[in-house]
PDB file of C-alpha atoms in Angstrom:
ATOM      1  CA  ILE A  24       1.395 -69.447  30.715  1.00 60.00           C
ATOM      2  CA  GLN A  25       2.311 -70.399  27.351  1.00 93.00           C
ATOM      3  CA  THR A  26       2.930 -67.569  24.460  1.00 92.00           C
ATOM      4  CA  ARG A  27       0.040 -68.817  22.392  1.00 93.00           C
ATOM      5  CA  GLN A  28      -2.349 -68.697  25.239  1.00 95.00           C
ATOM      6  CA  LEU A  29      -1.149 -65.368  26.330  1.00 95.00           C
ATOM      7  CA  ALA A  30      -1.474 -64.214  22.791  1.00 95.00           C
ATOM      8  CA  GLN A  31      -5.214 -65.467  22.611  1.00 96.00           C
ATOM      9  CA  GLN A  32      -5.864 -63.987  26.083  1.00 97.00           C
ATOM     10  CA  MET A  33      -4.669 -60.609  25.063  1.00 97.00           C
ATOM     11  CA  ARG A  34      -6.781 -60.895  21.878  1.00 97.00           C
ATOM     12  CA  ARG A  35      -9.890 -61.281  23.862  1.00 98.00           C
ATOM     13  CA  GLU A  36      -9.041 -58.666  26.448  1.00 98.00           C
ATOM     14  CA  VAL A  37      -8.177 -56.196  23.773  1.00 98.00           C
ATOM     15  CA  GLN A  38     -11.408 -56.687  21.712  1.00 98.00           C
ATOM     16  CA  GLU A  39     -13.421 -56.174  24.998  1.00 98.00           C
ATOM     17  CA  LEU A  40     -11.592 -52.975  25.602  1.00 97.00           C
ATOM     18  CA  VAL A  41     -12.137 -51.697  21.997  1.00 97.00           C
ATOM     19  CA  ASP A  42     -15.679 -52.663  22.442  1.00 97.00           C
ATOM     20  CA  VAL A  43     -16.028 -50.487  25.428  1.00 96.00           C
ATOM     21  CA  LEU A  44     -13.960 -47.589  24.222  1.00 94.00           C
ATOM     22  CA  LEU A  45     -15.707 -47.465  20.859  1.00 93.00           C
ATOM     23  CA  SER A  46     -19.423 -47.783  22.460  1.00 95.00           C
ATOM     24  CA  THR A  47     -18.564 -44.731  24.853  1.00 94.00           C
ATOM     25  CA  PRO A  48     -21.522 -42.262  24.192  1.00 93.00           C
ATOM     26  CA  ASN A  49     -19.336 -39.192  23.484  1.00 95.00           C
ATOM     27  CA  MET A  50     -16.475 -40.968  21.580  1.00 94.00           C
ATOM     28  CA  GLU A  51     -17.370 -39.421  18.163  1.00 93.00           C
ATOM     29  CA  GLN A  52     -17.795 -36.061  19.489  1.00 95.00           C
ATOM     30  CA  ARG A  53     -13.880 -36.256  21.207  1.00 96.00           C
ATOM     31  CA  THR A  54     -12.321 -37.947  18.500  1.00 96.00           C
ATOM     32  CA  VAL A  55     -13.735 -37.158  15.002  1.00 96.00           C
ATOM     33  CA  GLY A  56     -12.145 -34.084  13.435  1.00 96.00           C
ATOM     34  CA  ILE A  57     -10.187 -33.497  16.541  1.00 97.00           C
ATOM     35  CA  GLY A  58      -6.383 -33.183  16.599  1.00 95.00           C
ATOM     36  CA  ARG A  59      -6.113 -33.055  12.918  1.00 94.00           C
ATOM     37  CA  LEU A  60      -2.454 -33.580  11.447  1.00 91.00           C
ATOM     38  CA  ASP A  61      -2.605 -32.429   7.702  1.00 92.00           C
ATOM     39  CA  PRO A  62      -0.598 -34.974   5.472  1.00 90.00           C
ATOM     40  CA  GLU A  63       1.578 -32.105   4.160  1.00 90.00           C
ATOM     41  CA  ILE A  64       2.568 -31.251   7.647  1.00 89.00           C
ATOM     42  CA  ALA A  65       3.201 -34.811   8.540  1.00 82.00           C
ATOM     43  CA  ARG A  66       5.337 -35.099   5.466  1.00 81.00           C
ATOM     44  CA  ASP A  67       7.263 -32.199   5.930  1.00 84.00           C
ATOM     45  CA  PHE A  68       8.081 -32.862   9.776  1.00 80.00           C
ATOM     46  CA  SER A  69       8.978 -36.351   8.950  1.00 74.00           C
ATOM     47  CA  ASN A  70       6.393 -37.762  11.424  1.00 77.00           C
ATOM     48  CA  VAL A  71       6.347 -41.731  11.587  1.00 81.00           C
ATOM     49  CA  GLY A  72       4.173 -44.106  13.527  1.00 84.00           C
ATOM     50  CA  PRO A  73       0.442 -44.018  14.143  1.00 85.00           C
ATOM     51  CA  MET A  74       0.580 -39.867  13.675  1.00 84.00           C
ATOM     52  CA  VAL A  75       1.632 -40.323  10.207  1.00 87.00           C
ATOM     53  CA  ARG A  76      -0.203 -43.551   9.248  1.00 90.00           C
ATOM     54  CA  ALA A  77      -3.456 -41.618  10.237  1.00 91.00           C
ATOM     55  CA  SER A  78      -2.970 -38.967   7.934  1.00 91.00           C
ATOM     56  CA  GLY A  79      -2.596 -41.106   4.853  1.00 86.00           C
ATOM     57  CA  PRO A  80       0.689 -42.641   4.192  1.00 82.00           C
ATOM     58  CA  ALA A  81       1.351 -46.486   5.204  1.00 85.00           C
ATOM     59  CA  ARG A  82       4.955 -45.918   6.281  1.00 83.00           C
ATOM     60  CA  ASP A  83       6.242 -48.149   8.984  1.00 85.00           C
ATOM     61  CA  THR A  84       9.837 -48.335  10.042  1.00 84.00           C
ATOM     62  CA  ARG A  85       9.578 -52.134  10.644  1.00 83.00           C
ATOM     63  CA  ALA A  86       8.304 -52.846   7.162  1.00 86.00           C
ATOM     64  CA  ASP A  87      10.648 -50.027   5.566  1.00 85.00           C
ATOM     65  CA  HIS A  88      13.819 -51.315   7.245  1.00 82.00           C
ATOM     66  CA  PRO A  89      12.995 -54.846   8.453  1.00 83.00           C
ATOM     67  CA  PHE A  90      15.753 -56.451  10.455  1.00 78.00           C
ATOM     68  CA  VAL A  91      16.440 -60.214  11.589  1.00 76.00           C
ATOM     69  CA  GLY A  92      13.033 -61.801  11.464  1.00 78.00           C
ATOM     70  CA  TYR A  93      10.627 -58.788  10.483  1.00 81.00           C
ATOM     71  CA  GLY A  94      11.086 -59.510   6.785  1.00 84.00           C
ATOM     72  CA  LEU A  95       9.816 -63.045   7.302  1.00 87.00           C
ATOM     73  CA  LEU A  96       6.667 -62.156   8.989  1.00 89.00           C
ATOM     74  CA  PRO A  97       3.548 -61.152   7.141  1.00 87.00           C
ATOM     75  CA  MET A  98       3.033 -57.618   8.298  1.00 88.00           C
ATOM     76  CA  GLU A  99       0.135 -55.371   7.123  1.00 91.00           C
ATOM     77  CA  VAL A 100       0.757 -51.788   7.315  1.00 92.00           C
ATOM     78  CA  HIS A 101      -2.239 -49.751   8.623  1.00 94.00           C
ATOM     79  CA  SER A 102      -3.290 -46.329   7.467  1.00 93.00           C
ATOM     80  CA  GLU A 103      -6.459 -44.062   7.665  1.00 94.00           C
ATOM     81  CA  GLN A 104      -7.250 -41.046   5.755  1.00 94.00           C
ATOM     82  CA  GLY A 105      -9.074 -39.038   8.431  1.00 95.00           C
ATOM     83  CA  CYS A 106      -6.058 -37.274   9.894  1.00 94.00           C
ATOM     84  CA  ASP A 107      -7.671 -37.147  13.212  1.00 96.00           C
ATOM     85  CA  VAL A 108      -7.793 -38.731  16.743  1.00 96.00           C
ATOM     86  CA  ILE A 109     -10.494 -41.379  15.678  1.00 96.00           C
ATOM     87  CA  SER A 110      -8.007 -42.256  12.741  1.00 96.00           C
ATOM     88  CA  ARG A 111      -5.006 -42.546  15.062  1.00 94.00           C
ATOM     89  CA  LEU A 112      -6.979 -44.978  17.309  1.00 95.00           C
ATOM     90  CA  LYS A 113      -8.111 -47.055  14.300  1.00 96.00           C
ATOM     91  CA  VAL A 114      -4.518 -47.490  13.274  1.00 94.00           C
ATOM     92  CA  ARG A 115      -3.148 -48.398  16.843  1.00 94.00           C
ATOM     93  CA  ILE A 116      -6.244 -51.079  17.311  1.00 96.00           C
ATOM     94  CA  ASN A 117      -5.212 -52.590  13.920  1.00 96.00           C
ATOM     95  CA  GLU A 118      -1.769 -52.676  14.784  1.00 94.00           C
ATOM     96  CA  VAL A 119      -2.321 -54.430  18.015  1.00 96.00           C
ATOM     97  CA  TYR A 120      -4.188 -57.095  15.996  1.00 96.00           C
ATOM     98  CA  THR A 121      -1.335 -57.198  13.621  1.00 94.00           C
ATOM     99  CA  ALA A 122       1.112 -57.824  16.260  1.00 93.00           C
ATOM    100  CA  LEU A 123      -0.885 -60.524  17.700  1.00 96.00           C
ATOM    101  CA  ASN A 124      -1.153 -62.172  14.048  1.00 96.00           C
ATOM    102  CA  MET A 125       2.655 -61.769  13.828  1.00 93.00           C
ATOM    103  CA  ILE A 126       3.166 -63.788  17.073  1.00 94.00           C
ATOM    104  CA  ASP A 127       0.721 -66.455  15.912  1.00 94.00           C
ATOM    105  CA  TYR A 128       2.587 -66.688  12.563  1.00 94.00           C
ATOM    106  CA  GLY A 129       6.087 -66.743  14.342  1.00 91.00           C
ATOM    107  CA  LEU A 130       4.877 -69.504  16.528  1.00 91.00           C
ATOM    108  CA  ASP A 131       3.389 -71.719  13.795  1.00 92.00           C
ATOM    109  CA  ASN A 132       6.543 -71.275  11.719  1.00 91.00           C
ATOM    110  CA  LEU A 133       9.232 -71.344  14.323  1.00 86.00           C
ATOM    111  CA  PRO A 134      11.874 -73.802  13.279  1.00 84.00           C
ATOM    112  CA  GLY A 135      13.056 -76.581  15.330  1.00 84.00           C
ATOM    113  CA  GLY A 136      16.497 -76.548  17.042  1.00 81.00           C
ATOM    114  CA  PRO A 137      18.362 -74.588  19.375  1.00 77.00           C
ATOM    115  CA  LEU A 138      17.765 -70.736  19.771  1.00 74.00           C
ATOM    116  CA  MET A 139      21.446 -69.772  19.581  1.00 74.00           C
ATOM    117  CA  VAL A 140      23.216 -70.537  16.133  1.00 76.00           C
ATOM    118  CA  GLU A 141      26.031 -72.776  16.585  1.00 82.00           C
ATOM    119  CA  GLY A 142      29.404 -71.088  15.988  1.00 85.00           C
ATOM    120  CA  PHE A 143      28.045 -67.668  16.945  1.00 81.00           C
ATOM    121  CA  THR A 144      30.660 -65.565  18.779  1.00 85.00           C
ATOM    122  CA  TYR A 145      29.690 -62.195  20.208  1.00 83.00           C
ATOM    123  CA  ILE A 146      32.575 -59.442  19.045  1.00 86.00           C
ATOM    124  CA  PRO A 147      32.419 -56.409  21.286  1.00 88.00           C
ATOM    125  CA  HIS A 148      33.008 -52.863  19.924  1.00 89.00           C
ATOM    126  CA  ARG A 149      31.602 -53.306  16.406  1.00 87.00           C
ATOM    127  CA  PHE A 150      29.059 -51.085  14.388  1.00 84.00           C
ATOM    128  CA  ALA A 151      25.368 -51.645  14.166  1.00 83.00           C
ATOM    129  CA  LEU A 152      22.490 -49.514  12.928  1.00 84.00           C
ATOM    130  CA  GLY A 153      19.183 -49.580  14.410  1.00 84.00           C
ATOM    131  CA  PHE A 154      15.862 -47.862  13.672  1.00 83.00           C
ATOM    132  CA  ALA A 155      12.752 -47.270  15.728  1.00 84.00           C
ATOM    133  CA  GLU A 156       9.513 -45.093  15.199  1.00 82.00           C
ATOM    134  CA  ALA A 157       9.569 -41.849  17.445  1.00 77.00           C
ATOM    135  CA  PRO A 158       6.786 -39.154  17.513  1.00 67.00           C
ATOM    136  CA  ARG A 159       9.271 -36.495  15.807  1.00 69.00           C
ATOM    137  CA  GLY A 160      10.564 -38.958  13.166  1.00 73.00           C
ATOM    138  CA  ASP A 161      12.676 -41.918  12.710  1.00 80.00           C
ATOM    139  CA  ASP A 162      15.016 -42.567  15.562  1.00 84.00           C
ATOM    140  CA  ILE A 163      18.114 -43.967  14.184  1.00 85.00           C
ATOM    141  CA  HIS A 164      20.822 -45.435  16.312  1.00 85.00           C
ATOM    142  CA  TRP A 165      24.479 -45.916  15.110  1.00 85.00           C
TER     143      TRP A 165
END
């Protein structure tokens, strides 16, 4: 299966799942106002990811520290103000669609030519810095 077809299929399946999830009869009682994460606590504990983005700040490690091609992709950072489970769910749903949009954009703008840059040589035992989001703060690798 081709990448674009897979992304389109995923978009349809995600929408079906979201529709089922959000139409669940007791969804509101189980998510609205539940599991509140106060914005000040999120800030003080350096939370990242959907946890903090559902409590106000639009902070995303991929956007704050873009590497390789991330800086070339149009990336919307989603946030909500509700500070609760439904807000985190909305952030995650929107992030799935943003990821699929990024795949489409990447495919539409992928330059021609070889994948490996000519003249590239792997040199072992060098330094690198990487960032990833983790529930308790940025996960930084040196």
